Amino acid sequence: MSTAWFIVVGTQEVRNTGDMARFGAILLQVVSPLQLAVMSFLAALACVSSIAQEKDRRTIVLLLLTRLSDHEVVLGKLVASLLPVCSMLLASLPVVGLITLFGGVSWQQVLTIYAIALAAMLAAGSLGTLFALWREKTFQALTMTAIVLTLWVSLWEAAAMFAGNELIAGVPVKELAMACSPFRATWSTLQNSTLMQSSPLPKELLFVVVAFVLSAILNAISIFNLRAWNTGRDAMPRNENAEPATEPGAKSADREERARAGHVDARVRNVNQTSRRVWDNPVLWREMCTWAYGRKVLIVRLAYILLFLLAVAGLWFTARPGPVVAGGQTSIVPQAARTLAPVLVVSLVIVNALAVTSITNERDGGALDLLLVTDLTPKEFIFGKLLGVAYVAKEMIVLPLLLGVFTFAIGGMTLANLIFLMLGLSVMNVFVITLGLHCGLNYANSRQAIGVSLGNVFFLCLGVVTLMLLMISFSGSFQVQYAPFLAFIVGGGVGIFVSLGIRNPSGAIGVASMVLPLATFFAVTSFLIGHWSDVFLVTSAAYGFAVAAMLVPALSGFDVALGRSRGGNEE
C-alpha cells in the first residue's frame, strides 16, 4: 500500500476524491489475487508437510494406535495446520480494510474477498491432506497438490475464455467458472459494482458453497481411507519364502533340520542370483537406479504430462495466428507468455520441492546421520543429489523446453528468444535445485526447510511480479518509480538473506540475496519493454552467482552443515 501510494503521489496529481477512489479500487485489484494465491499455497503446504513429516518419521502408525477416531485425526490435523495460516489472513483484514477509506471499495467487497480466500484455503488444505495421507512420499504429495490446483484453475479459466457464452444446464459457462474458480470469483467481486450497494447475498459467494462441498467430500475420502492407506504394512516386511512355524509337538531334530534348510550362508553366493552393481557415487546411483521417491512417482509424471498437453493446446489456440512477441500487440504481456508462465512456475516449484524433500526425507528417516560415519565426500553427495534430482524431475525440466520449441514452431517467438528461454530456464532449474538442497541441509526441521525453500521461489516469482503490476496499474513512467520500489526490494533481499544465510552466514549469500530481487525486477521490466537479451543476461548472471554462492559453502563446509565437526574449533 505504501509503495503504491508513493507511486501515485510521485507520478500523478491527486485532485479530487475520484482520484482517491480509483487508487483504492486498483490497489485492491492488485492485492486480492496475490493474497489469494499466497494463502492457498501456504494452506496446502502446511497440511501436506504436517502429515508428511509424521509419515517420514513413521509416527503416523503410533497416532493410529491411540484412542483417537479417524475423523479426529484427519480433521484435527487439518484444522491445526490451517490455524496459523488463517491467523495470518485475519491479521491482514484491518490493513486491507484501510483501503475502503480511499473510496471506490466497499466493506462488502472486502468481506466477500476474504470469505472466498478462506474457502479456497480450506479446499486447498483438504486436498493437501488427502494427498499427504494417500501418498507415501512428501514429494509426491506436494507435487500432486500443486498440479491438481493448477489444473483446476487452468481448466476453468480456459472454459471461461473459449466457451464463456455457452450454456450448460441453462447456466453460462462463465457463471460456472465463477462458482468453481477462486480467482474468477475474486475478480468478479472486484468488478461487481452492485456490491457497493446493499445487496443481500452476492452471487460470488457461490464459490464458498462449492468449496465447502468439495472440502467435505475430500475429507470424507481421507477419513474413510485413513487406516487403509496408513496401516504400516511395510514396517516389518515378511519373508514370503519362509517356512511355516512348526507345531509345538514337533521334534527338535525336525526343527533344526528346517532351520538349516532355511539358512543361507552369506559367504556362499548362488550362481543364479544377480545383484546390482553400485556406482562409484552411491548417492547418484540411489537417486537414478532405485525408487528413492516411491514407485507411485509415475502418477506425478502422468499428471504433469496432462498439464503439459493442456499448455500445448492453450498455445495452439492463442499463439497460432501470428507472432505474439512482435510489435503492435495490444497487450503489454505477450499472449504466449501468459500461457507459458504458469507452467514454467509450476515446473520450478515441483523441481524445488523434489530437491528439498530429497534431503528432508533422509533426515527424517535417519539415513542422513548414517552418511556422517561414511567416507562420502562433499563433492559426491552434493553433485550426486544435483544430478539425481535433475534425472528424477527430467519431465519437469525437458517438457517446458519443448513448450518453447513448440511456441517457436507455430510462430510465437523468434529463434533468438527461443535460445534465451532455453538457456535462462536451464539456469533457473539449477538454481531451484541448489536452493532446495541448501535449505534441506541448513534446516533440521522438515517443515521449515520446505517452507523456506518454496517460499523463496514464490517470492521471487510472485512478489516481484506484483510490484510490476503496481507499476503498470498506476503509471507508465518507469524512471521515476525506482525510489519507491527500492525499500521493497531491499526488504525482500534482507528477508532472503535471513532465510538462507542466517544459519550459515556467507558474504556471497548476502550479496546474492540483495541482488536477486533487484535483478528479477530489472528482468521483468526489460521483458515488458522488449529487451530480450537484457532479460537473459541479467537473469543468468544473478541466479548463476546465487548458485555458486550456495554451492561453495555446501562443498567446503559440508561437515559443518551436517554437524560432523565444528568448523575447526575442536579441542
XYZ file of C-alpha atoms in Angstrom:
571
model
C 0.000 0.000 0.000
C 2.812 2.400 0.873
C 4.676 1.610 -2.334
C 1.563 2.157 -4.433
C 0.814 5.451 -2.685
C 4.352 6.726 -3.244
C 3.992 5.840 -6.929
C 0.750 7.784 -7.213
C 1.929 10.938 -5.456
C 5.273 10.767 -7.244
C 3.948 10.357 -10.771
C 0.391 11.692 -10.734
C -1.550 14.591 -9.305
C -4.353 13.737 -6.884
C -7.004 16.409 -7.389
C -10.295 15.066 -6.051
C -11.984 12.154 -4.328
C -12.424 10.401 -7.669
C -8.653 10.011 -7.983
C -8.503 8.613 -4.469
C -11.328 6.156 -5.216
C -9.561 4.990 -8.374
C -6.397 4.415 -6.354
C -8.254 2.308 -3.786
C -10.013 0.198 -6.414
C -6.817 -0.541 -8.369
C -4.859 -1.303 -5.194
C -7.425 -3.876 -4.091
C -7.333 -5.435 -7.570
C -3.578 -5.970 -7.193
C -3.553 -7.108 -3.567
C -6.502 -9.543 -3.620
C -5.234 -12.075 -6.243
C -1.777 -12.054 -4.637
C -3.233 -12.704 -1.200
C -5.432 -15.500 -2.581
C -2.513 -17.222 -4.319
C -0.141 -16.963 -1.355
C -2.674 -18.036 1.274
C -3.885 -21.016 -0.786
C -0.289 -22.106 -1.338
C 0.564 -21.781 2.358
C -2.565 -23.690 3.385
C -1.791 -26.613 1.069
C 1.881 -26.604 2.072
C 1.087 -26.559 5.787
C -1.302 -29.515 5.553
C 0.970 -31.590 3.325
C 4.121 -31.006 5.362
C 2.371 -31.661 8.682
C 1.180 -35.122 7.686
C 4.183 -35.979 5.502
C 6.523 -35.341 8.414
C 4.549 -37.822 10.511
C 4.811 -40.416 7.755
C 8.511 -39.832 7.101
C 9.270 -40.291 10.781
C 6.857 -43.256 10.943
C 4.874 -41.735 13.803
C 1.603 -41.871 11.887
C 1.246 -45.528 12.883
C 1.651 -44.621 16.540
C -1.022 -41.981 16.103
C -3.415 -44.588 14.751
C -2.782 -46.784 17.802
C -4.279 -44.198 20.114
C -7.963 -43.869 21.010
C -8.409 -41.056 18.508
C -11.078 -41.777 15.933
C -10.424 -41.427 12.215
C -12.276 -38.150 11.847
C -10.466 -36.714 14.878
C -7.088 -37.499 13.301
C -7.930 -36.102 9.864
C -9.886 -33.035 10.919
C -7.552 -32.349 13.828
C -4.523 -32.308 11.532
C -6.382 -30.166 9.004
C -7.539 -27.541 11.491
C -4.233 -27.440 13.352
C -2.347 -26.898 10.086
C -4.736 -24.209 8.844
C -4.851 -22.289 12.130
C -1.545 -20.355 11.670
C -2.390 -19.534 8.041
C -5.884 -18.347 8.962
C -4.362 -16.179 11.681
C -2.148 -14.533 9.075
C -5.112 -13.914 6.796
C -7.288 -12.455 9.543
C -4.420 -10.288 10.792
C -4.306 -8.605 7.383
C -8.036 -7.822 7.397
C -7.716 -4.479 9.266
C -4.904 -3.436 6.928
C -6.858 -4.282 3.786
C -9.867 -2.626 5.363
C -7.960 0.664 5.299
C -8.337 0.621 1.505
C -12.019 1.382 1.976
C -11.033 4.791 3.376
C -9.759 5.813 -0.064
C -13.185 5.166 -1.559
C -14.102 3.066 -4.562
C -14.205 -0.069 -2.394
C -16.914 -1.237 -0.025
C -16.626 -3.325 3.097
C -18.924 -5.872 1.493
C -16.398 -6.367 -1.292
C -13.570 -6.813 1.219
C -15.518 -9.313 3.325
C -16.583 -11.245 0.206
C -12.971 -11.461 -0.941
C -11.921 -12.745 2.487
C -14.719 -15.316 2.517
C -13.534 -16.579 -0.877
C -9.935 -16.738 0.371
C -10.916 -18.697 3.496
C -12.963 -21.151 1.422
C -10.085 -21.587 -1.045
C -7.677 -22.212 1.841
C -9.993 -24.866 3.268
C -10.310 -26.597 -0.111
C -6.545 -26.435 -0.769
C -5.775 -27.725 2.719
C -8.261 -30.577 2.356
C -6.714 -31.528 -0.982
C -3.222 -31.434 0.527
C -4.381 -33.573 3.456
C -5.856 -36.141 1.068
C -2.682 -36.481 -0.987
C -0.434 -36.478 2.084
C -2.395 -39.378 3.613
C -2.574 -41.236 0.301
C 0.987 -40.891 -0.960
C 3.942 -42.372 0.880
C 6.470 -39.644 -0.010
C 6.459 -35.913 0.669
C 7.454 -35.068 -2.893
C 4.520 -36.985 -4.324
C 2.023 -35.223 -2.046
C 3.430 -31.744 -2.712
C 3.619 -32.258 -6.454
C 0.181 -33.782 -6.849
C -1.355 -30.974 -4.802
C 0.348 -28.273 -6.882
C -0.577 -29.919 -10.190
C -4.222 -30.532 -9.272
C -4.674 -26.957 -8.046
C -3.080 -25.611 -11.226
C -5.183 -27.868 -13.435
C -8.365 -26.888 -11.592
C -7.799 -23.169 -12.036
C -6.461 -23.501 -15.600
C -9.369 -25.609 -16.827
C -11.961 -23.143 -15.552
C -10.006 -20.207 -16.952
C -9.840 -21.924 -20.346
C -13.538 -22.782 -20.199
C -14.479 -19.181 -19.395
C -12.191 -17.869 -22.124
C -13.196 -20.142 -25.002
C -16.780 -21.133 -24.082
C -17.904 -18.342 -21.816
C -21.236 -17.745 -23.575
C -22.164 -21.412 -23.915
C -24.878 -22.837 -21.710
C -24.595 -25.956 -19.554
C -27.905 -26.965 -17.989
C -29.130 -23.468 -18.713
C -26.224 -21.807 -16.872
C -23.496 -19.858 -18.750
C -20.007 -21.305 -18.535
C -18.733 -18.009 -17.133
C -21.117 -18.349 -14.207
C -19.930 -21.920 -13.573
C -16.303 -20.786 -13.721
C -17.036 -18.039 -11.198
C -18.652 -20.593 -8.877
C -15.767 -23.075 -9.151
C -12.614 -20.933 -9.537
C -11.486 -18.730 -6.623
C -9.667 -16.337 -8.948
C -12.743 -15.904 -11.137
C -14.895 -15.319 -8.069
C -12.410 -12.778 -6.679
C -12.154 -10.898 -9.957
C -15.927 -10.836 -10.326
C -16.172 -9.400 -6.809
C -13.713 -6.657 -7.695
C -15.603 -5.784 -10.866
C -19.131 -6.112 -9.494
C -20.449 -2.638 -8.803
C -23.603 -3.985 -7.147
C -21.505 -4.926 -4.139
C -21.149 -1.208 -3.488
C -24.831 -1.249 -2.685
C -26.703 -3.191 -0.052
C -27.203 -6.433 -1.985
C -28.327 -9.236 0.371
C -26.119 -12.077 -0.911
C -23.510 -11.644 -3.666
C -23.520 -14.343 -6.318
C -19.739 -14.635 -5.916
C -20.341 -16.409 -2.606
C -21.470 -19.443 -4.605
C -17.799 -20.388 -4.683
C -17.814 -20.572 -0.890
C -20.615 -23.145 -1.054
C -18.818 -25.146 -3.755
C -15.548 -25.029 -1.824
C -17.200 -26.281 1.368
C -18.862 -29.138 -0.533
C -15.570 -30.143 -2.166
C -13.773 -29.923 1.182
C -16.391 -32.151 2.789
C -16.019 -34.745 0.019
C -12.202 -34.706 0.199
C -12.194 -35.006 3.985
C -14.745 -37.829 3.852
C -12.480 -39.739 1.463
C -9.498 -39.133 3.748
C -11.390 -40.314 6.836
C -12.739 -43.419 5.115
C -9.303 -44.497 3.797
C -7.111 -43.317 6.671
C -6.234 -46.734 8.067
C -6.203 -48.463 4.679
C -3.557 -46.019 3.439
C -1.503 -45.891 6.642
C -1.594 -49.326 8.246
C 2.183 -49.678 8.292
C 2.217 -52.934 6.384
C 5.787 -52.326 5.269
C 7.100 -51.529 8.738
C 8.064 -55.199 9.281
C 8.427 -56.912 5.888
C 7.547 -60.550 5.796
C 9.569 -63.199 4.000
C 7.228 -64.899 1.559
C 9.609 -67.874 1.174
C 9.944 -68.550 4.908
C 8.943 -71.934 6.220
C 5.773 -72.046 8.299
C 6.162 -72.218 12.023
C 6.371 -75.732 13.444
C 3.835 -77.146 15.789
C 4.614 -77.229 19.498
C 4.794 -81.011 19.393
C 7.302 -81.242 16.564
C 10.592 -82.971 17.243
C 13.702 -80.937 17.962
C 15.607 -82.644 15.128
C 12.917 -81.595 12.617
C 13.127 -78.003 13.806
C 16.927 -77.996 13.496
C 16.763 -79.553 10.036
C 14.289 -76.953 8.863
C 16.426 -74.199 10.338
C 19.496 -75.485 8.488
C 17.471 -75.823 5.272
C 16.272 -72.222 5.532
C 19.696 -70.857 6.425
C 21.720 -69.153 3.690
C 25.419 -68.713 4.278
C 26.467 -65.173 3.369
C 29.836 -66.490 2.162
C 28.200 -68.661 -0.492
C 26.566 -66.948 -3.482
C 24.147 -68.786 -5.707
C 25.167 -68.518 -9.336
C 21.536 -67.900 -10.319
C 21.257 -64.850 -8.055
C 22.102 -61.492 -9.565
C 22.929 -58.276 -7.757
C 23.104 -54.726 -8.975
C 26.466 -53.047 -9.011
C 26.635 -49.761 -7.168
C 28.401 -46.907 -8.951
C 31.403 -45.045 -7.602
C 28.957 -42.365 -6.428
C 26.401 -44.266 -4.323
C 24.217 -41.173 -3.815
C 23.764 -40.695 -7.558
C 23.180 -44.433 -8.019
C 20.437 -44.416 -5.392
C 18.713 -41.410 -6.968
C 18.788 -42.815 -10.507
C 18.571 -46.584 -10.112
C 16.183 -47.047 -7.192
C 12.690 -45.903 -6.282
C 14.012 -43.376 -3.803
C 10.846 -41.265 -4.089
C 8.361 -44.124 -4.183
C 7.003 -46.214 -7.018
C 3.890 -44.064 -7.346
C 6.010 -41.182 -8.667
C 4.798 -42.328 -12.076
C 1.387 -40.852 -11.216
C 3.075 -37.497 -10.683
C 4.689 -37.704 -14.095
C 1.412 -38.589 -15.791
C -0.325 -35.667 -14.087
C 2.383 -33.289 -15.214
C 2.195 -34.622 -18.778
C -1.531 -33.815 -18.715
C -0.699 -30.267 -17.638
C 1.838 -30.090 -20.463
C -0.736 -31.184 -23.037
C -3.170 -28.546 -21.817
C -0.446 -25.918 -22.167
C 0.214 -27.101 -25.738
C -3.482 -26.769 -26.529
C -3.547 -23.301 -24.984
C -0.559 -22.187 -27.044
C -2.113 -23.602 -30.206
C -5.312 -21.611 -29.794
C -3.739 -18.369 -28.515
C -0.385 -18.022 -30.227
C -1.040 -19.729 -33.569
C -2.455 -16.731 -35.528
C 0.893 -14.926 -35.566
C 3.959 -13.831 -33.651
C 2.812 -12.652 -30.254
C 6.096 -11.031 -29.315
C 6.238 -8.775 -32.305
C 5.433 -5.106 -32.209
C 1.915 -3.814 -32.448
C 0.394 -6.137 -29.878
C -2.486 -4.808 -27.878
C -1.399 -6.282 -24.537
C 1.763 -5.330 -22.694
C 2.300 -9.019 -21.837
C 2.623 -11.359 -24.854
C -0.119 -13.945 -25.156
C 2.372 -16.812 -25.321
C 3.929 -15.643 -22.058
C 0.535 -15.776 -20.354
C 0.271 -19.451 -21.241
C 3.904 -20.372 -20.651
C 4.450 -18.529 -17.373
C 2.113 -20.634 -15.137
C 3.558 -23.890 -16.488
C 7.130 -22.704 -16.010
C 6.437 -21.526 -12.449
C 4.765 -24.833 -11.541
C 7.720 -26.706 -13.031
C 10.198 -24.712 -10.949
C 8.130 -25.283 -7.809
C 7.989 -29.051 -8.437
C 11.733 -29.306 -9.071
C 12.455 -27.259 -5.955
C 10.103 -29.427 -3.884
C 11.879 -32.560 -5.112
C 15.281 -31.106 -4.222
C 14.393 -30.085 -0.676
C 12.498 -33.302 0.085
C 15.457 -35.361 -1.171
C 17.283 -34.102 1.936
C 14.425 -33.906 4.423
C 13.252 -37.455 3.698
C 16.687 -38.844 4.508
C 16.961 -36.690 7.611
C 13.550 -37.766 8.932
C 14.287 -41.406 8.138
C 17.634 -41.290 9.935
C 19.576 -42.081 6.756
C 21.335 -38.713 6.718
C 23.005 -39.474 10.033
C 24.474 -42.656 8.563
C 26.299 -40.554 5.987
C 28.318 -38.986 8.799
C 30.099 -42.277 9.510
C 30.985 -42.997 5.880
C 33.841 -41.748 3.740
C 31.414 -39.966 1.408
C 32.955 -36.711 0.190
C 31.032 -33.427 -0.076
C 31.509 -33.455 -3.834
C 29.966 -36.899 -4.180
C 26.999 -36.021 -2.015
C 26.169 -32.570 -3.418
C 26.666 -33.360 -7.104
C 25.060 -36.768 -6.653
C 21.947 -35.070 -5.305
C 22.038 -32.358 -8.001
C 22.249 -34.808 -10.883
C 19.862 -37.251 -9.227
C 17.147 -34.655 -8.709
C 17.591 -33.460 -12.295
C 17.183 -37.040 -13.534
C 14.078 -37.794 -11.470
C 12.485 -34.467 -12.497
C 13.528 -34.778 -16.128
C 9.936 -34.392 -17.355
C 9.571 -31.114 -15.431
C 12.817 -29.864 -16.959
C 12.606 -31.109 -20.556
C 8.898 -30.585 -21.281
C 8.951 -26.807 -20.573
C 11.849 -26.557 -23.010
C 9.759 -28.421 -25.576
C 6.960 -25.922 -24.951
C 9.364 -23.202 -26.017
C 10.253 -25.152 -29.156
C 6.557 -25.625 -29.935
C 5.912 -21.901 -29.454
C 8.722 -21.143 -31.893
C 7.376 -23.683 -34.389
C 3.937 -22.040 -34.505
C 5.429 -18.573 -34.828
C 5.002 -17.488 -31.229
C 8.601 -16.368 -30.709
C 11.797 -15.745 -32.616
C 14.826 -18.032 -32.717
C 16.852 -15.683 -30.528
C 14.092 -15.618 -27.928
C 13.917 -19.417 -28.004
C 17.650 -19.648 -27.266
C 17.325 -17.101 -24.467
C 14.385 -19.022 -22.997
C 16.085 -22.416 -23.056
C 19.370 -21.199 -21.575
C 17.694 -18.999 -18.988
C 15.287 -21.745 -17.928
C 18.207 -24.156 -17.537
C 19.892 -21.693 -15.176
C 16.669 -21.338 -13.188
C 16.339 -25.119 -12.837
C 19.884 -25.372 -11.480
C 19.065 -22.521 -9.088
C 15.894 -24.104 -7.646
C 17.653 -27.466 -7.210
C 20.560 -25.834 -5.408
C 18.173 -23.763 -3.304
C 16.303 -26.888 -2.223
C 19.496 -28.698 -1.240
C 20.740 -25.616 0.613
C 17.547 -25.305 2.670
C 17.408 -29.042 3.332
C 20.943 -29.070 4.719
C 20.595 -25.942 6.827
C 17.214 -26.586 8.463
C 16.822 -29.578 10.744
C 13.028 -29.281 10.744
C 11.489 -30.600 7.549
C 8.525 -28.222 7.603
C 10.808 -25.213 7.968
C 13.096 -26.399 5.175
C 10.224 -26.964 2.754
C 8.522 -23.712 3.698
C 11.662 -21.598 3.340
C 12.667 -23.181 0.038
C 9.273 -22.947 -1.659
C 8.594 -19.578 -0.036
C 11.665 -18.038 -1.648
C 10.664 -19.402 -5.053
C 7.178 -17.946 -4.699
C 8.519 -14.601 -3.531
C 10.850 -14.277 -6.496
C 8.113 -15.372 -8.926
C 5.025 -13.664 -7.480
C 6.321 -10.889 -5.246
C 8.356 -9.096 -7.882
C 5.633 -9.569 -10.493
C 3.190 -7.915 -8.103
C 5.486 -4.915 -7.955
C 5.367 -4.779 -11.727
C 1.571 -4.902 -11.660
C 1.584 -1.902 -9.354
C 3.870 -0.076 -11.749
C 1.707 -0.885 -14.758
C -1.544 -0.073 -12.971
C -0.628 3.344 -11.641
C 1.799 4.777 -14.168
C 3.666 4.074 -17.371
C 6.767 6.062 -16.410
C 9.423 3.646 -15.208
C 12.203 6.114 -14.457
C 10.541 7.900 -11.538
C 9.386 4.707 -9.811
C 12.662 3.114 -8.749
C 12.941 5.083 -5.499
C 9.580 3.900 -4.067
C 10.401 0.321 -5.042
C 13.890 0.421 -3.573
C 12.665 -0.038 0.004
C 10.538 -3.010 -1.051
C 13.409 -4.587 -2.979
C 15.858 -4.084 -0.106
C 13.346 -5.530 2.353
C 12.914 -8.584 0.147
C 16.680 -9.029 -0.088
C 17.029 -8.891 3.690
C 14.282 -11.492 4.004
C 16.070 -13.833 1.577
C 19.367 -13.417 3.450
C 17.726 -14.139 6.803
C 16.127 -17.311 5.463
C 19.139 -18.591 3.521
C 22.207 -17.271 5.294
C 21.312 -16.819 8.940
C 22.324 -20.381 9.870
C 25.455 -20.447 7.720
C 26.449 -16.792 7.121
C 28.351 -16.039 3.940
C 29.282 -12.812 2.219
C 28.450 -14.289 -1.176
C 24.991 -15.369 0.008
C 24.424 -11.869 1.365
C 25.313 -10.293 -1.981
C 23.161 -12.808 -3.878
C 20.207 -12.160 -1.549
C 20.337 -8.432 -2.211
C 20.897 -8.825 -5.954
C 18.199 -11.401 -6.757
C 15.087 -9.238 -6.141
C 16.611 -6.261 -7.933
C 17.773 -8.410 -10.844
C 14.361 -10.049 -11.145
C 12.686 -6.645 -11.082
C 15.021 -5.403 -13.815
C 14.485 -8.566 -15.869
C 10.693 -8.251 -15.748
C 10.955 -4.572 -16.664
C 13.207 -5.395 -19.618
C 10.779 -8.125 -20.690
C 7.856 -5.710 -20.740
C 9.701 -3.169 -22.882
C 11.046 -5.844 -25.264
C 14.764 -6.004 -24.335
C 15.029 -9.779 -24.524
C 18.818 -10.025 -24.364
C 18.883 -7.984 -21.150
C 16.425 -10.407 -19.576
C 18.634 -13.374 -20.381
C 21.928 -11.778 -19.355
C 20.695 -10.355 -16.051
C 18.795 -13.498 -15.075
C 21.677 -15.826 -15.935
C 24.272 -13.685 -14.163
C 22.230 -13.084 -10.984
C 20.892 -16.592 -10.496
C 24.154 -18.187 -11.659
C 26.003 -16.227 -8.980
C 23.407 -17.317 -6.411
C 24.027 -20.961 -7.372
C 27.758 -20.528 -6.828
C 27.142 -18.708 -3.533
C 25.178 -21.676 -2.194
C 27.319 -24.435 -3.723
C 30.691 -23.257 -2.466
C 29.744 -23.344 1.251
C 27.998 -26.671 0.705
C 31.099 -28.220 -0.822
C 33.639 -26.673 1.545
C 31.558 -26.686 4.727
C 29.695 -29.951 4.247
C 30.928 -31.341 7.559
C 29.951 -28.219 9.451
C 26.500 -28.051 7.845
C 25.674 -31.613 8.883
C 27.258 -31.311 12.317
C 30.185 -33.641 11.642
C 32.609 -31.062 13.044
C 32.587 -27.580 14.498
C 34.452 -25.742 11.790
C 37.930 -26.009 13.220
C 37.005 -25.220 16.828
C 37.581 -28.735 18.093
C 39.579 -29.072 21.278
